[in-house]
Short mmCIF file of C-alpha atoms in Angstrom, two decimals:
data_model
loop_
_atom_site.label_atom_id
_atom_site.label_comp_id
_atom_site.label_asym_id
_atom_site.label_seq_id
_atom_site.Cartn_x
_atom_site.Cartn_y
_atom_site.Cartn_z
CA MET A 1 4.90 -14.29 -27.43
CA THR A 2 3.02 -16.87 -25.39
CA ARG A 3 2.52 -15.79 -21.80
CA THR A 4 2.03 -18.24 -18.99
CA HIS A 5 1.30 -17.71 -15.34
CA PRO A 6 0.25 -19.82 -12.34
CA PRO A 7 -3.44 -20.76 -12.21
CA PHE A 8 -5.85 -18.61 -10.28
CA ASP A 9 -7.31 -19.96 -7.06
CA PRO A 10 -10.79 -21.25 -8.06
CA GLU A 11 -12.60 -19.38 -5.28
CA LEU A 12 -10.92 -16.11 -6.23
CA GLU A 13 -11.27 -16.65 -9.97
CA ALA A 14 -15.04 -16.96 -9.70
CA ALA A 15 -15.20 -13.57 -8.00
CA LEU A 16 -12.76 -12.05 -10.49
CA ARG A 17 -15.13 -12.72 -13.37
CA LEU A 18 -17.79 -10.66 -11.61
CA VAL A 19 -15.32 -7.87 -10.80
CA HIS A 20 -14.35 -7.54 -14.46
CA GLN A 21 -17.93 -6.58 -15.30
CA VAL A 22 -17.41 -3.37 -13.33
CA ASN A 23 -13.66 -2.92 -13.22
CA PRO A 24 -11.76 -4.30 -16.24
CA PRO A 25 -8.19 -5.45 -15.63
CA THR A 26 -6.64 -3.01 -18.11
CA VAL A 27 -6.35 0.68 -17.22
CA THR A 28 -5.21 3.02 -19.99
CA SER A 29 -4.76 6.76 -19.60
CA GLU A 30 -8.25 7.17 -21.05
CA ARG A 31 -9.68 5.00 -18.24
CA ILE A 32 -8.10 6.88 -15.31
CA ALA A 33 -11.31 8.87 -14.88
CA ASP A 34 -13.31 5.62 -14.71
CA LEU A 35 -10.95 4.20 -12.08
CA ARG A 36 -11.27 7.39 -10.05
CA ALA A 37 -15.04 7.17 -10.20
CA ILE A 38 -14.90 3.64 -8.79
CA THR A 39 -12.54 4.55 -5.95
CA ASP A 40 -14.34 7.82 -5.19
CA ALA A 41 -17.57 5.85 -4.75
CA TYR A 42 -15.93 3.66 -2.11
CA ARG A 43 -17.53 3.91 1.31
CA ILE A 44 -16.40 1.89 4.31
CA ALA A 45 -19.32 0.16 5.98
CA GLU A 46 -20.42 1.87 9.20
CA GLU A 47 -20.19 -1.40 11.11
CA SER A 48 -16.51 -1.61 10.15
CA LEU A 49 -15.88 1.49 12.25
CA ALA A 50 -17.91 0.40 15.28
CA GLY A 51 -16.00 1.12 18.46
CA ILE A 52 -13.57 3.42 16.67
CA ASP A 53 -13.29 7.18 17.07
CA VAL A 54 -12.79 8.95 13.74
CA ALA A 55 -11.38 12.48 13.49
CA GLU A 56 -10.28 14.67 10.60
CA HIS A 57 -7.03 16.63 10.74
CA VAL A 58 -4.93 18.83 8.48
CA ALA A 59 -1.14 18.78 8.41
CA PRO A 60 1.22 21.34 6.87
CA GLY A 61 2.04 20.28 3.34
CA PRO A 62 5.45 20.15 1.70
CA ALA A 63 7.12 23.51 1.09
CA GLY A 64 5.07 25.52 -1.37
CA ALA A 65 2.34 22.87 -1.58
CA PRO A 66 -1.18 22.64 -0.14
CA ASP A 67 -1.87 21.26 3.32
CA VAL A 68 -2.42 17.52 3.69
CA ALA A 69 -5.65 16.02 5.06
CA LEU A 70 -5.58 12.97 7.33
CA THR A 71 -8.34 10.78 8.75
CA VAL A 72 -7.32 9.51 12.18
CA LEU A 73 -8.73 6.36 13.77
CA ARG A 74 -8.39 5.47 17.44
CA PRO A 75 -10.01 2.76 19.60
CA ALA A 76 -12.92 4.40 21.39
CA ASP A 77 -12.18 2.53 24.61
CA ALA A 78 -8.42 3.20 24.67
CA ASP A 79 -6.94 4.61 27.87
CA PRO A 80 -5.69 8.11 26.92
CA ALA A 81 -2.92 7.79 29.50
CA VAL A 82 -1.40 4.79 27.71
CA PRO A 83 0.37 5.67 24.42
CA LEU A 84 -0.44 3.41 21.49
CA PRO A 85 1.54 2.50 18.39
CA GLY A 86 1.00 4.90 15.52
CA MET A 87 0.50 3.98 11.87
CA LEU A 88 0.64 6.14 8.77
CA HIS A 89 -1.69 4.45 6.28
CA ILE A 90 -1.28 5.19 2.56
CA HIS A 91 -4.07 4.20 0.18
CA GLY A 92 -3.68 2.41 -3.15
CA GLY A 93 -4.96 3.34 -6.59
CA GLY A 94 -2.12 2.92 -9.07
CA MET A 95 -0.75 6.40 -8.23
CA VAL A 96 -3.70 7.88 -10.16
CA ALA A 97 -6.81 7.21 -8.06
CA GLY A 98 -8.12 6.67 -4.55
CA ASN A 99 -8.52 8.70 -1.39
CA ARG A 100 -7.69 8.39 2.31
CA ARG A 101 -10.84 6.33 3.02
CA VAL A 102 -9.74 3.54 0.67
CA GLY A 103 -8.23 0.71 2.68
CA LEU A 104 -9.64 1.80 6.01
CA ASP A 105 -11.31 -1.59 6.35
CA TRP A 106 -7.79 -3.03 6.60
CA ALA A 107 -6.81 -0.34 9.08
CA ALA A 108 -9.88 -0.92 11.24
CA ASP A 109 -9.07 -4.63 11.45
CA TRP A 110 -5.44 -3.89 12.35
CA LEU A 111 -6.55 -1.44 14.99
CA ARG A 112 -8.78 -4.06 16.60
CA ALA A 113 -6.04 -6.69 16.47
CA VAL A 114 -3.36 -4.37 17.86
CA PRO A 115 -4.77 -1.24 19.51
CA MET A 116 -3.16 1.69 17.70
CA VAL A 117 -3.74 5.12 16.24
CA VAL A 118 -4.03 5.09 12.45
CA ALA A 119 -3.60 8.26 10.38
CA SER A 120 -4.66 7.77 6.75
CA VAL A 121 -3.13 10.41 4.51
CA GLU A 122 -4.60 12.14 1.47
CA TYR A 123 -1.94 12.64 -1.19
CA ARG A 124 -2.07 14.39 -4.53
CA LEU A 125 -2.57 12.11 -7.53
CA ALA A 126 -0.73 11.72 -10.81
CA PRO A 127 -0.70 12.68 -13.62
CA GLU A 128 -1.82 16.12 -12.46
CA HIS A 129 0.71 15.87 -9.64
CA PRO A 130 3.69 13.71 -10.68
CA HIS A 131 6.58 12.58 -8.49
CA PRO A 132 7.61 13.84 -5.98
CA ALA A 133 4.24 15.37 -5.02
CA PRO A 134 2.49 12.15 -3.83
CA LEU A 135 5.53 10.97 -1.88
CA GLU A 136 6.21 14.34 -0.28
CA ASP A 137 2.58 14.57 0.85
CA CYS A 138 2.91 11.16 2.51
CA TYR A 139 6.19 12.12 4.15
CA ALA A 140 4.55 15.31 5.46
CA GLY A 141 1.87 13.06 6.97
CA LEU A 142 4.53 11.00 8.74
CA GLU A 143 6.22 14.09 10.12
CA TRP A 144 2.87 15.36 11.38
CA LEU A 145 2.06 12.04 13.04
CA ALA A 146 5.44 11.95 14.78
CA GLY A 147 5.21 15.60 15.76
CA LYS A 148 1.71 15.20 17.20
CA ALA A 149 2.50 11.94 18.99
CA ALA A 150 1.90 13.24 22.50
CA GLU A 151 -1.34 14.99 21.50
CA LEU A 152 -2.63 11.90 19.67
CA GLY A 153 -1.59 9.46 22.39
CA VAL A 154 1.03 7.80 20.17
CA ASP A 155 4.23 6.12 21.28
CA PRO A 156 6.87 7.64 18.93
CA SER A 157 9.08 4.57 19.32
CA ARG A 158 6.38 2.42 17.69
CA LEU A 159 5.63 4.11 14.38
CA VAL A 160 4.80 2.02 11.32
CA VAL A 161 4.14 3.03 7.73
CA ALA A 162 1.70 0.87 5.77
CA GLY A 163 0.02 0.70 2.40
CA GLY A 164 -1.21 -1.51 -0.40
CA SER A 165 -0.37 -1.38 -4.11
CA ALA A 166 0.62 2.22 -4.92
CA GLY A 167 0.29 2.87 -1.19
CA GLY A 168 2.77 0.08 -0.55
CA GLY A 169 5.21 1.66 -2.97
CA LEU A 170 4.77 5.04 -1.35
CA ALA A 171 5.20 3.47 2.09
CA ALA A 172 8.51 1.95 0.97
CA GLY A 173 9.53 5.34 -0.41
CA VAL A 174 8.62 7.06 2.85
CA ALA A 175 10.76 4.55 4.76
CA LEU A 176 13.71 5.32 2.47
CA LEU A 177 13.17 9.07 2.87
CA ALA A 178 12.93 8.82 6.66
CA ARG A 179 16.19 6.87 6.71
CA ASP A 180 18.05 9.24 4.40
CA ARG A 181 16.69 12.50 5.83
CA GLY A 182 17.14 11.43 9.43
CA GLY A 183 13.39 11.80 9.85
CA PRO A 184 10.97 10.06 12.20
CA ALA A 185 12.28 6.66 13.27
CA LEU A 186 10.10 3.85 11.99
CA ALA A 187 9.60 0.61 13.88
CA ALA A 188 8.18 -1.25 10.87
CA GLN A 189 6.92 -1.04 7.29
CA LEU A 190 3.91 -3.00 6.03
CA LEU A 191 4.06 -3.35 2.23
CA ILE A 192 1.04 -5.10 0.72
CA CYS A 193 1.46 -6.00 -2.97
CA PRO A 194 3.68 -2.91 -3.31
CA MET A 195 4.14 -1.00 -6.57
CA ILE A 196 7.90 -0.42 -6.42
CA ASP A 197 9.50 -0.91 -9.85
CA ASP A 198 8.75 1.07 -13.00
CA ARG A 199 11.10 -0.95 -15.25
CA ALA A 200 8.79 -3.91 -16.10
CA ARG A 201 11.82 -6.19 -16.18
CA THR A 202 10.51 -9.28 -14.38
CA PRO A 203 8.36 -12.13 -15.75
CA SER A 204 5.41 -11.23 -13.53
CA SER A 205 5.48 -7.59 -14.68
CA THR A 206 4.53 -8.62 -18.22
CA GLU A 207 2.77 -12.00 -17.96
CA LEU A 208 -0.73 -10.63 -17.29
CA ASP A 209 -2.41 -9.08 -20.32
CA GLY A 210 -6.14 -8.50 -19.90
CA GLU A 211 -6.20 -10.71 -16.80
CA GLY A 212 -6.19 -10.25 -13.04
CA LEU A 213 -6.91 -6.86 -11.55
CA TRP A 214 -3.89 -4.76 -12.63
CA ASP A 215 -2.20 -6.01 -15.78
CA ARG A 216 0.97 -4.93 -17.58
CA THR A 217 -0.80 -2.11 -19.46
CA SER A 218 -2.30 -0.77 -16.24
CA ASN A 219 1.13 -0.81 -14.63
CA ALA A 220 2.64 1.11 -17.53
CA THR A 221 -0.22 3.62 -17.28
CA GLY A 222 0.36 4.20 -13.57
CA TRP A 223 4.11 4.66 -13.87
CA ALA A 224 3.81 6.93 -16.91
CA ALA A 225 1.37 9.10 -14.99
CA LEU A 226 3.76 9.37 -12.04
CA LEU A 227 7.05 9.71 -13.94
CA GLY A 228 6.18 10.90 -17.44
CA ASP A 229 8.73 10.12 -20.14
CA ALA A 230 11.29 9.17 -17.47
CA ALA A 231 9.42 5.94 -16.65
CA GLY A 232 11.60 2.92 -17.32
CA GLY A 233 14.63 5.05 -18.08
CA PRO A 234 17.90 5.55 -16.20
CA ASP A 235 17.02 8.68 -14.25
CA VAL A 236 14.18 7.60 -11.97
CA SER A 237 14.53 8.37 -8.27
CA PRO A 238 14.64 5.39 -5.91
CA TYR A 239 12.19 7.27 -3.70
CA ALA A 240 9.67 7.07 -6.57
CA ALA A 241 10.50 3.45 -7.42
CA PRO A 242 12.07 1.92 -4.29
CA ALA A 243 13.27 -1.20 -6.15
CA ARG A 244 15.87 1.11 -7.70
CA ALA A 245 17.46 1.91 -4.32
CA THR A 246 21.11 0.86 -4.33
CA SER A 247 21.09 0.10 -0.61
CA LEU A 248 18.28 -1.25 1.58
CA ALA A 249 20.43 -1.22 4.72
CA GLY A 250 19.16 0.55 7.80
CA LEU A 251 15.47 0.14 7.00
CA PRO A 252 12.87 -0.99 9.56
CA PRO A 253 11.56 -4.56 9.69
CA ALA A 254 9.20 -5.23 6.81
CA PHE A 255 6.20 -7.35 5.98
CA LEU A 256 5.73 -7.91 2.25
CA ASP A 257 3.14 -9.94 0.42
CA ALA A 258 1.80 -10.44 -3.08
CA GLY A 259 -0.36 -12.79 -5.05
CA ALA A 260 1.29 -15.50 -7.14
CA VAL A 261 -0.72 -14.28 -10.13
CA GLU A 262 -0.09 -10.56 -10.09
CA THR A 263 2.12 -8.00 -11.75
CA PHE A 264 4.03 -7.12 -8.56
CA ARG A 265 4.93 -10.67 -7.50
CA ASP A 266 8.55 -10.81 -8.62
CA GLU A 267 9.54 -7.30 -7.58
CA THR A 268 8.07 -7.94 -4.12
CA VAL A 269 10.07 -11.15 -3.74
CA ASP A 270 13.22 -9.39 -4.94
CA TYR A 271 12.74 -6.49 -2.52
CA ALA A 272 12.37 -8.87 0.42
CA THR A 273 15.47 -10.76 -0.70
CA ARG A 274 17.49 -7.56 -0.89
CA LEU A 275 16.32 -6.51 2.58
CA TRP A 276 17.65 -9.82 3.93
CA GLN A 277 20.89 -9.41 2.01
CA ALA A 278 21.31 -5.94 3.51
CA GLY A 279 21.02 -7.39 7.02
CA GLY A 280 17.40 -6.38 7.54
CA GLN A 281 14.33 -8.23 8.72
CA ALA A 282 11.54 -9.13 6.33
CA GLU A 283 8.58 -11.48 6.37
CA LEU A 284 7.44 -12.47 2.90
CA HIS A 285 4.23 -14.18 1.75
CA VAL A 286 3.29 -15.10 -1.82
CA TRP A 287 -0.33 -16.23 -1.83
CA PRO A 288 -0.95 -19.11 -4.26
CA GLY A 289 -3.45 -18.41 -7.01
CA ALA A 290 -4.12 -14.89 -5.77
CA PHE A 291 -4.54 -11.83 -7.98
CA HIS A 292 -3.68 -8.24 -7.11
CA GLY A 293 -5.82 -6.88 -4.28
CA PHE A 294 -7.56 -10.22 -3.83
CA ASP A 295 -8.34 -9.85 -0.14
CA SER A 296 -10.00 -6.47 -0.66
CA VAL A 297 -12.13 -7.81 -3.51
CA VAL A 298 -13.06 -11.10 -1.83
CA PRO A 299 -12.44 -10.60 1.91
CA THR A 300 -14.29 -13.77 2.90
CA ALA A 301 -12.25 -16.13 0.71
CA THR A 302 -10.04 -18.64 2.47
CA LEU A 303 -6.82 -17.12 1.13
CA SER A 304 -8.02 -13.63 2.02
CA ARG A 305 -8.66 -14.59 5.62
CA GLU A 306 -5.22 -16.19 5.84
CA ALA A 307 -3.52 -13.13 4.34
CA ARG A 308 -5.26 -10.75 6.71
CA ALA A 309 -4.44 -12.93 9.71
CA ALA A 310 -0.76 -13.06 8.69
CA ARG A 311 -0.53 -9.26 8.61
CA GLU A 312 -2.24 -8.91 11.98
CA ASN A 313 0.05 -11.51 13.56
CA TRP A 314 3.11 -9.70 12.23
CA LEU A 315 1.87 -6.38 13.57
CA ARG A 316 1.39 -7.95 17.00
CA ARG A 317 4.98 -9.16 16.99
CA VAL A 318 6.68 -5.99 15.78
CA LEU A 319 4.57 -3.62 17.88
CA SER A 320 4.38 -5.65 21.09
CA GLY A 321 5.39 -3.75 24.20
#
């Protein structure tokens, strides 16, 4: 079968060729260890955290599970008497890799654009810890953030859950759980190129084969690690794969974005559409010529700067006041 997709943005494509020398686009189960090595080596530049207080905390884990570690960021010059919005940040990594420091460059930029307290949660990884372990760890992080709001200087009426890729999928799952469990009220959900559908039923979910940064084989690897033999079948929980939720009513306002040349494009567009159809608010961006995770890989590219600015502007609007 011939596969076609939109062309890559030339500026991004040039960088992608270099990325593939270190991080090939196809992740099989045999390459999970390699992906973990790459993400474990990630270190946020010290200058990215200038003017930010960083503290480590531990929250009670889900029942019968280990405690959950969180790295908490706060503007160093913030007035402790004035509560700030609070964000639970969930890192990406295809459900199989990453740690709570991944993505903190995003969080630091958001914190400077909209003064807030960011708690980045460490969750257990698949396949050693399949669903619901990663999601329940993230939900425990949200409950801790809400419960410690006064101590952390957080306004509990302005809580947002955010994440990219697998973190975006987990963020969407946390929002569904909070709604259905009557948990902490969320003011917003920020879903960056979210991994939300295990069924590989859209054109974009299969059109990349050995291209981009997370192709169809990688996606199958991630979902199989999280769900085992249930992946793609009829019995997958909507909290694991939020695109399966039968109702998206009653969810907080959402920001969703994806690249036009990435596996998650179509499911992201569909999720935004269903939020609108359910009477919710959603802002959707599909970045032309962009691959998965483009703005993390090439943060100085024109499209990357536009994408980051769009997220910051949305956060200002939804968290104002």
